Amino acid sequence: EYESQKKYNSSREIYLKLFKKTNKYEYLANYLNLSFLLKDYKNVKKHASLNMIENIKQEEMILKIYTLSLLQLNEKEETIKYAKKLVSKFYHKSNHTLLASIYLDLKEYEKAEEEFEKAYKIDKSMETLQTITNIQYFYTNQKEKSKNTMLGYIQKNSYPFNLSLQLLSFYEKDKEK
């Protein structure tokens, strides 16, 4: 009821009390989610780390919220450690994308590219491919590889507009130099 009225502080306190009384992790997950929404990253860190249990239904969600909170708290080493754990336990595009984004934030472009490529292998989305080719073109000095990758994708996939536009912009940038 409180959530529907956007009274998140009250809602999360109820979830925490319910978790402490019942030890049901869906309540902890809801508490952590609302705490993250309220930007209370220290409380997320505290309660997630105290209650990190493997092989429960909510493990991935708790681990993801914990990792994102560590990132917000600027705890880079711990963030990478838990993001890697997330990727190794739960093989999803979003988890690889999260780790890749952390690497981007740390300006570790080769590692970011590698993780985005893993994400791309999972879903083959054009948006992920655009991210990879942007990293290649702007950060890892692989301009030709970037353009060739886009050209190959464009020719095989009926000339998608956004990717064609990106490739054109790369050619224009190269002409300017």
JSON list of C-alpha atoms in Angstrom, two decimals:
[
{"chain": "A", "resi": 1, "resn": "GLU", "atom": "CA", "xyz": [0.00, 0.00, 0.00]},
{"chain": "A", "resi": 2, "resn": "TYR", "atom": "CA", "xyz": [2.76, 2.45, 0.93]},
{"chain": "A", "resi": 3, "resn": "GLU", "atom": "CA", "xyz": [4.60, 1.73, -2.32]},
{"chain": "A", "resi": 4, "resn": "SER", "atom": "CA", "xyz": [1.57, 2.58, -4.43]},
{"chain": "A", "resi": 5, "resn": "GLN", "atom": "CA", "xyz": [1.45, 5.91, -2.59]},
{"chain": "A", "resi": 6, "resn": "LYS", "atom": "CA", "xyz": [5.17, 6.37, -3.22]},
{"chain": "A", "resi": 7, "resn": "LYS", "atom": "CA", "xyz": [5.95, 6.27, 0.51]},
{"chain": "A", "resi": 8, "resn": "TYR", "atom": "CA", "xyz": [9.13, 4.32, -0.06]},
{"chain": "A", "resi": 9, "resn": "ASN", "atom": "CA", "xyz": [10.76, 4.97, 3.33]},
{"chain": "A", "resi": 10, "resn": "SER", "atom": "CA", "xyz": [7.80, 3.48, 5.15]},
{"chain": "A", "resi": 11, "resn": "SER", "atom": "CA", "xyz": [7.60, 0.58, 2.71]},
{"chain": "A", "resi": 12, "resn": "ARG", "atom": "CA", "xyz": [11.23, -0.34, 3.02]},
{"chain": "A", "resi": 13, "resn": "GLU", "atom": "CA", "xyz": [11.13, -0.27, 6.81]},
{"chain": "A", "resi": 14, "resn": "ILE", "atom": "CA", "xyz": [8.19, -2.68, 6.74]},
{"chain": "A", "resi": 15, "resn": "TYR", "atom": "CA", "xyz": [10.10, -4.95, 4.36]},
{"chain": "A", "resi": 16, "resn": "LEU", "atom": "CA", "xyz": [13.12, -4.95, 6.68]},
{"chain": "A", "resi": 17, "resn": "LYS", "atom": "CA", "xyz": [10.95, -5.81, 9.69]},
{"chain": "A", "resi": 18, "resn": "LEU", "atom": "CA", "xyz": [9.25, -8.58, 7.72]},
{"chain": "A", "resi": 19, "resn": "PHE", "atom": "CA", "xyz": [12.62, -9.96, 6.66]},
{"chain": "A", "resi": 20, "resn": "LYS", "atom": "CA", "xyz": [13.92, -9.95, 10.23]},
{"chain": "A", "resi": 21, "resn": "LYS", "atom": "CA", "xyz": [10.77, -11.72, 11.50]},
{"chain": "A", "resi": 22, "resn": "THR", "atom": "CA", "xyz": [10.37, -14.27, 8.70]},
{"chain": "A", "resi": 23, "resn": "ASN", "atom": "CA", "xyz": [13.86, -14.60, 7.18]},
{"chain": "A", "resi": 24, "resn": "LYS", "atom": "CA", "xyz": [12.20, -14.57, 3.73]},
{"chain": "A", "resi": 25, "resn": "TYR", "atom": "CA", "xyz": [14.62, -13.13, 1.24]},
{"chain": "A", "resi": 26, "resn": "GLU", "atom": "CA", "xyz": [11.99, -11.62, -1.04]},
{"chain": "A", "resi": 27, "resn": "TYR", "atom": "CA", "xyz": [11.44, -9.06, 1.74]},
{"chain": "A", "resi": 28, "resn": "LEU", "atom": "CA", "xyz": [15.16, -8.32, 1.90]},
{"chain": "A", "resi": 29, "resn": "ALA", "atom": "CA", "xyz": [15.28, -7.95, -1.88]},
{"chain": "A", "resi": 30, "resn": "ASN", "atom": "CA", "xyz": [12.38, -5.48, -1.76]},
{"chain": "A", "resi": 31, "resn": "TYR", "atom": "CA", "xyz": [14.05, -3.56, 1.07]},
{"chain": "A", "resi": 32, "resn": "LEU", "atom": "CA", "xyz": [17.32, -3.35, -0.87]},
{"chain": "A", "resi": 33, "resn": "ASN", "atom": "CA", "xyz": [15.56, -2.32, -4.06]},
{"chain": "A", "resi": 34, "resn": "LEU", "atom": "CA", "xyz": [13.73, 0.53, -2.33]},
{"chain": "A", "resi": 35, "resn": "SER", "atom": "CA", "xyz": [16.89, 1.59, -0.49]},
{"chain": "A", "resi": 36, "resn": "PHE", "atom": "CA", "xyz": [18.71, 1.76, -3.82]},
{"chain": "A", "resi": 37, "resn": "LEU", "atom": "CA", "xyz": [15.84, 3.74, -5.31]},
{"chain": "A", "resi": 38, "resn": "LEU", "atom": "CA", "xyz": [16.17, 6.17, -2.38]},
{"chain": "A", "resi": 39, "resn": "LYS", "atom": "CA", "xyz": [19.95, 6.35, -2.98]},
{"chain": "A", "resi": 40, "resn": "ASP", "atom": "CA", "xyz": [20.68, 4.88, 0.43]},
{"chain": "A", "resi": 41, "resn": "TYR", "atom": "CA", "xyz": [23.66, 2.92, -0.85]},
{"chain": "A", "resi": 42, "resn": "LYS", "atom": "CA", "xyz": [25.30, 2.51, 2.56]},
{"chain": "A", "resi": 43, "resn": "ASN", "atom": "CA", "xyz": [22.27, 0.67, 3.90]},
{"chain": "A", "resi": 44, "resn": "VAL", "atom": "CA", "xyz": [22.17, -1.52, 0.80]},
{"chain": "A", "resi": 45, "resn": "LYS", "atom": "CA", "xyz": [25.82, -2.38, 1.35]},
{"chain": "A", "resi": 46, "resn": "LYS", "atom": "CA", "xyz": [25.29, -3.10, 5.04]},
{"chain": "A", "resi": 47, "resn": "HIS", "atom": "CA", "xyz": [22.20, -5.29, 4.75]},
{"chain": "A", "resi": 48, "resn": "ALA", "atom": "CA", "xyz": [23.21, -7.09, 1.55]},
{"chain": "A", "resi": 49, "resn": "SER", "atom": "CA", "xyz": [26.67, -7.96, 2.84]},
{"chain": "A", "resi": 50, "resn": "LEU", "atom": "CA", "xyz": [25.26, -9.24, 6.14]},
{"chain": "A", "resi": 51, "resn": "ASN", "atom": "CA", "xyz": [22.71, -11.42, 4.37]},
{"chain": "A", "resi": 52, "resn": "MET", "atom": "CA", "xyz": [24.51, -12.58, 1.24]},
{"chain": "A", "resi": 53, "resn": "ILE", "atom": "CA", "xyz": [23.45, -16.21, 0.83]},
{"chain": "A", "resi": 54, "resn": "GLU", "atom": "CA", "xyz": [24.08, -18.33, -2.22]},
{"chain": "A", "resi": 55, "resn": "ASN", "atom": "CA", "xyz": [21.60, -20.48, -4.10]},
{"chain": "A", "resi": 56, "resn": "ILE", "atom": "CA", "xyz": [18.45, -18.62, -3.17]},
{"chain": "A", "resi": 57, "resn": "LYS", "atom": "CA", "xyz": [15.87, -17.33, -5.61]},
{"chain": "A", "resi": 58, "resn": "GLN", "atom": "CA", "xyz": [16.75, -13.66, -4.94]},
{"chain": "A", "resi": 59, "resn": "GLU", "atom": "CA", "xyz": [20.54, -14.10, -5.07]},
{"chain": "A", "resi": 60, "resn": "GLU", "atom": "CA", "xyz": [21.02, -12.48, -8.48]},
{"chain": "A", "resi": 61, "resn": "MET", "atom": "CA", "xyz": [18.87, -9.47, -7.64]},
{"chain": "A", "resi": 62, "resn": "ILE", "atom": "CA", "xyz": [20.57, -8.95, -4.26]},
{"chain": "A", "resi": 63, "resn": "LEU", "atom": "CA", "xyz": [24.01, -9.32, -5.80]},
{"chain": "A", "resi": 64, "resn": "LYS", "atom": "CA", "xyz": [23.18, -6.88, -8.61]},
{"chain": "A", "resi": 65, "resn": "ILE", "atom": "CA", "xyz": [21.79, -4.21, -6.24]},
{"chain": "A", "resi": 66, "resn": "TYR", "atom": "CA", "xyz": [24.80, -4.70, -3.96]},
{"chain": "A", "resi": 67, "resn": "THR", "atom": "CA", "xyz": [27.22, -4.31, -6.89]},
{"chain": "A", "resi": 68, "resn": "LEU", "atom": "CA", "xyz": [25.47, -1.17, -8.16]},
{"chain": "A", "resi": 69, "resn": "SER", "atom": "CA", "xyz": [25.55, 0.29, -4.66]},
{"chain": "A", "resi": 70, "resn": "LEU", "atom": "CA", "xyz": [29.27, -0.38, -4.35]},
{"chain": "A", "resi": 71, "resn": "LEU", "atom": "CA", "xyz": [29.73, 1.44, -7.65]},
{"chain": "A", "resi": 72, "resn": "GLN", "atom": "CA", "xyz": [27.75, 4.42, -6.35]},
{"chain": "A", "resi": 73, "resn": "LEU", "atom": "CA", "xyz": [29.89, 4.39, -3.19]},
{"chain": "A", "resi": 74, "resn": "ASN", "atom": "CA", "xyz": [32.97, 4.53, -5.45]},
{"chain": "A", "resi": 75, "resn": "GLU", "atom": "CA", "xyz": [34.35, 1.23, -4.14]},
{"chain": "A", "resi": 76, "resn": "LYS", "atom": "CA", "xyz": [35.85, 0.20, -7.47]},
{"chain": "A", "resi": 77, "resn": "GLU", "atom": "CA", "xyz": [37.78, -2.93, -6.43]},
{"chain": "A", "resi": 78, "resn": "GLU", "atom": "CA", "xyz": [34.82, -4.43, -4.59]},
{"chain": "A", "resi": 79, "resn": "THR", "atom": "CA", "xyz": [32.50, -3.43, -7.42]},
{"chain": "A", "resi": 80, "resn": "ILE", "atom": "CA", "xyz": [34.57, -5.35, -9.95]},
{"chain": "A", "resi": 81, "resn": "LYS", "atom": "CA", "xyz": [34.88, -8.34, -7.62]},
{"chain": "A", "resi": 82, "resn": "TYR", "atom": "CA", "xyz": [31.11, -8.66, -7.21]},
{"chain": "A", "resi": 83, "resn": "ALA", "atom": "CA", "xyz": [30.32, -7.82, -10.82]},
{"chain": "A", "resi": 84, "resn": "LYS", "atom": "CA", "xyz": [32.63, -10.66, -11.87]},
{"chain": "A", "resi": 85, "resn": "LYS", "atom": "CA", "xyz": [30.88, -12.95, -9.41]},
{"chain": "A", "resi": 86, "resn": "LEU", "atom": "CA", "xyz": [27.53, -11.89, -10.87]},
{"chain": "A", "resi": 87, "resn": "VAL", "atom": "CA", "xyz": [28.71, -12.65, -14.42]},
{"chain": "A", "resi": 88, "resn": "SER", "atom": "CA", "xyz": [30.17, -16.02, -13.48]},
{"chain": "A", "resi": 89, "resn": "LYS", "atom": "CA", "xyz": [27.06, -17.19, -11.61]},
{"chain": "A", "resi": 90, "resn": "PHE", "atom": "CA", "xyz": [24.34, -15.66, -13.78]},
{"chain": "A", "resi": 91, "resn": "TYR", "atom": "CA", "xyz": [25.03, -15.68, -17.51]},
{"chain": "A", "resi": 92, "resn": "HIS", "atom": "CA", "xyz": [22.87, -12.82, -18.82]},
{"chain": "A", "resi": 93, "resn": "LYS", "atom": "CA", "xyz": [23.50, -9.96, -21.19]},
{"chain": "A", "resi": 94, "resn": "SER", "atom": "CA", "xyz": [22.62, -7.42, -18.49]},
{"chain": "A", "resi": 95, "resn": "ASN", "atom": "CA", "xyz": [25.29, -8.77, -16.15]},
{"chain": "A", "resi": 96, "resn": "HIS", "atom": "CA", "xyz": [28.00, -8.59, -18.83]},
{"chain": "A", "resi": 97, "resn": "THR", "atom": "CA", "xyz": [26.79, -5.11, -19.72]},
{"chain": "A", "resi": 98, "resn": "LEU", "atom": "CA", "xyz": [27.03, -4.07, -16.07]},
{"chain": "A", "resi": 99, "resn": "LEU", "atom": "CA", "xyz": [30.61, -5.32, -15.78]},
{"chain": "A", "resi": 100, "resn": "ALA", "atom": "CA", "xyz": [31.48, -3.68, -19.12]},
{"chain": "A", "resi": 101, "resn": "SER", "atom": "CA", "xyz": [30.00, -0.38, -17.93]},
{"chain": "A", "resi": 102, "resn": "ILE", "atom": "CA", "xyz": [32.08, -0.55, -14.76]},
{"chain": "A", "resi": 103, "resn": "TYR", "atom": "CA", "xyz": [35.20, -1.08, -16.87]},
{"chain": "A", "resi": 104, "resn": "LEU", "atom": "CA", "xyz": [34.19, 1.90, -19.04]},
{"chain": "A", "resi": 105, "resn": "ASP", "atom": "CA", "xyz": [33.80, 4.01, -15.92]},
{"chain": "A", "resi": 106, "resn": "LEU", "atom": "CA", "xyz": [37.32, 2.98, -14.89]},
{"chain": "A", "resi": 107, "resn": "LYS", "atom": "CA", "xyz": [38.61, 3.74, -18.41]},
{"chain": "A", "resi": 108, "resn": "GLU", "atom": "CA", "xyz": [39.64, 0.11, -18.92]},
{"chain": "A", "resi": 109, "resn": "TYR", "atom": "CA", "xyz": [38.43, 0.11, -22.50]},
{"chain": "A", "resi": 110, "resn": "GLU", "atom": "CA", "xyz": [39.82, -3.24, -23.67]},
{"chain": "A", "resi": 111, "resn": "LYS", "atom": "CA", "xyz": [38.12, -5.06, -20.78]},
{"chain": "A", "resi": 112, "resn": "ALA", "atom": "CA", "xyz": [34.92, -3.13, -21.44]},
{"chain": "A", "resi": 113, "resn": "GLU", "atom": "CA", "xyz": [35.02, -4.10, -25.10]},
{"chain": "A", "resi": 114, "resn": "GLU", "atom": "CA", "xyz": [35.57, -7.75, -24.15]},
{"chain": "A", "resi": 115, "resn": "GLU", "atom": "CA", "xyz": [32.54, -7.80, -21.83]},
{"chain": "A", "resi": 116, "resn": "PHE", "atom": "CA", "xyz": [30.32, -6.03, -24.36]},
{"chain": "A", "resi": 117, "resn": "GLU", "atom": "CA", "xyz": [31.37, -8.64, -26.93]},
{"chain": "A", "resi": 118, "resn": "LYS", "atom": "CA", "xyz": [30.25, -11.37, -24.51]},
{"chain": "A", "resi": 119, "resn": "ALA", "atom": "CA", "xyz": [26.93, -9.57, -24.11]},
{"chain": "A", "resi": 120, "resn": "TYR", "atom": "CA", "xyz": [26.63, -9.29, -27.90]},
{"chain": "A", "resi": 121, "resn": "LYS", "atom": "CA", "xyz": [27.15, -13.05, -28.31]},
{"chain": "A", "resi": 122, "resn": "ILE", "atom": "CA", "xyz": [24.14, -13.60, -26.06]},
{"chain": "A", "resi": 123, "resn": "ASP", "atom": "CA", "xyz": [21.59, -11.42, -27.85]},
{"chain": "A", "resi": 124, "resn": "LYS", "atom": "CA", "xyz": [23.16, -10.00, -31.03]},
{"chain": "A", "resi": 125, "resn": "SER", "atom": "CA", "xyz": [21.52, -6.62, -30.45]},
{"chain": "A", "resi": 126, "resn": "MET", "atom": "CA", "xyz": [22.43, -3.74, -32.72]},
{"chain": "A", "resi": 127, "resn": "GLU", "atom": "CA", "xyz": [22.69, -1.40, -29.69]},
{"chain": "A", "resi": 128, "resn": "THR", "atom": "CA", "xyz": [25.38, -3.59, -28.14]},
{"chain": "A", "resi": 129, "resn": "LEU", "atom": "CA", "xyz": [27.20, -3.74, -31.47]},
{"chain": "A", "resi": 130, "resn": "GLN", "atom": "CA", "xyz": [27.09, 0.06, -31.67]},
{"chain": "A", "resi": 131, "resn": "THR", "atom": "CA", "xyz": [28.62, 0.29, -28.22]},
{"chain": "A", "resi": 132, "resn": "ILE", "atom": "CA", "xyz": [31.40, -2.13, -29.18]},
{"chain": "A", "resi": 133, "resn": "THR", "atom": "CA", "xyz": [32.19, -0.26, -32.39]},
{"chain": "A", "resi": 134, "resn": "ASN", "atom": "CA", "xyz": [32.18, 3.08, -30.56]},
{"chain": "A", "resi": 135, "resn": "ILE", "atom": "CA", "xyz": [34.70, 1.74, -28.05]},
{"chain": "A", "resi": 136, "resn": "GLN", "atom": "CA", "xyz": [36.83, 0.38, -30.88]},
{"chain": "A", "resi": 137, "resn": "TYR", "atom": "CA", "xyz": [36.70, 3.60, -32.86]},
{"chain": "A", "resi": 138, "resn": "PHE", "atom": "CA", "xyz": [37.12, 6.15, -30.06]},
{"chain": "A", "resi": 139, "resn": "TYR", "atom": "CA", "xyz": [39.07, 4.37, -27.31]},
{"chain": "A", "resi": 140, "resn": "THR", "atom": "CA", "xyz": [41.03, 1.33, -28.47]},
{"chain": "A", "resi": 141, "resn": "ASN", "atom": "CA", "xyz": [42.42, 2.66, -31.75]},
{"chain": "A", "resi": 142, "resn": "GLN", "atom": "CA", "xyz": [40.69, 0.02, -33.86]},
{"chain": "A", "resi": 143, "resn": "LYS", "atom": "CA", "xyz": [39.01, 2.35, -36.32]},
{"chain": "A", "resi": 144, "resn": "GLU", "atom": "CA", "xyz": [39.24, 0.06, -39.34]},
{"chain": "A", "resi": 145, "resn": "LYS", "atom": "CA", "xyz": [37.99, -2.96, -37.39]},
{"chain": "A", "resi": 146, "resn": "SER", "atom": "CA", "xyz": [35.11, -0.85, -36.10]},
{"chain": "A", "resi": 147, "resn": "LYS", "atom": "CA", "xyz": [34.09, 0.29, -39.58]},
{"chain": "A", "resi": 148, "resn": "ASN", "atom": "CA", "xyz": [34.49, -3.19, -41.08]},
{"chain": "A", "resi": 149, "resn": "THR", "atom": "CA", "xyz": [32.37, -4.73, -38.32]},
{"chain": "A", "resi": 150, "resn": "MET", "atom": "CA", "xyz": [29.60, -2.22, -38.95]},
{"chain": "A", "resi": 151, "resn": "LEU", "atom": "CA", "xyz": [29.80, -2.62, -42.71]},
{"chain": "A", "resi": 152, "resn": "GLY", "atom": "CA", "xyz": [29.52, -6.41, -42.41]},
{"chain": "A", "resi": 153, "resn": "TYR", "atom": "CA", "xyz": [26.51, -6.15, -40.10]},
{"chain": "A", "resi": 154, "resn": "ILE", "atom": "CA", "xyz": [24.83, -3.55, -42.32]},
{"chain": "A", "resi": 155, "resn": "GLN", "atom": "CA", "xyz": [25.19, -5.66, -45.44]},
{"chain": "A", "resi": 156, "resn": "LYS", "atom": "CA", "xyz": [23.82, -8.78, -43.73]},
{"chain": "A", "resi": 157, "resn": "ASN", "atom": "CA", "xyz": [20.90, -7.03, -42.04]},
{"chain": "A", "resi": 158, "resn": "SER", "atom": "CA", "xyz": [19.11, -4.89, -44.62]},
{"chain": "A", "resi": 159, "resn": "TYR", "atom": "CA", "xyz": [20.98, -1.67, -43.90]},
{"chain": "A", "resi": 160, "resn": "PRO", "atom": "CA", "xyz": [19.70, -0.67, -40.43]},
{"chain": "A", "resi": 161, "resn": "PHE", "atom": "CA", "xyz": [19.40, 3.10, -40.33]},
{"chain": "A", "resi": 162, "resn": "ASN", "atom": "CA", "xyz": [21.13, 3.87, -36.99]},
{"chain": "A", "resi": 163, "resn": "LEU", "atom": "CA", "xyz": [24.16, 1.72, -37.67]},
{"chain": "A", "resi": 164, "resn": "SER", "atom": "CA", "xyz": [24.43, 3.05, -41.24]},
{"chain": "A", "resi": 165, "resn": "LEU", "atom": "CA", "xyz": [24.34, 6.57, -39.84]},
{"chain": "A", "resi": 166, "resn": "GLN", "atom": "CA", "xyz": [27.05, 5.72, -37.30]},
{"chain": "A", "resi": 167, "resn": "LEU", "atom": "CA", "xyz": [29.28, 4.26, -40.02]},
{"chain": "A", "resi": 168, "resn": "LEU", "atom": "CA", "xyz": [28.74, 7.33, -42.17]},
{"chain": "A", "resi": 169, "resn": "SER", "atom": "CA", "xyz": [29.71, 9.59, -39.26]},
{"chain": "A", "resi": 170, "resn": "PHE", "atom": "CA", "xyz": [32.91, 7.58, -38.73]},
{"chain": "A", "resi": 171, "resn": "TYR", "atom": "CA", "xyz": [33.82, 8.00, -42.42]},
{"chain": "A", "resi": 172, "resn": "GLU", "atom": "CA", "xyz": [33.12, 11.74, -42.12]},
{"chain": "A", "resi": 173, "resn": "LYS", "atom": "CA", "xyz": [35.34, 12.00, -39.04]},
{"chain": "A", "resi": 174, "resn": "ASP", "atom": "CA", "xyz": [38.13, 10.21, -40.88]},
{"chain": "A", "resi": 175, "resn": "LYS", "atom": "CA", "xyz": [37.82, 12.63, -43.83]},
{"chain": "A", "resi": 176, "resn": "GLU", "atom": "CA", "xyz": [38.18, 15.64, -41.51]},
{"chain": "A", "resi": 177, "resn": "LYS", "atom": "CA", "xyz": [41.59, 14.51, -40.34]}
]
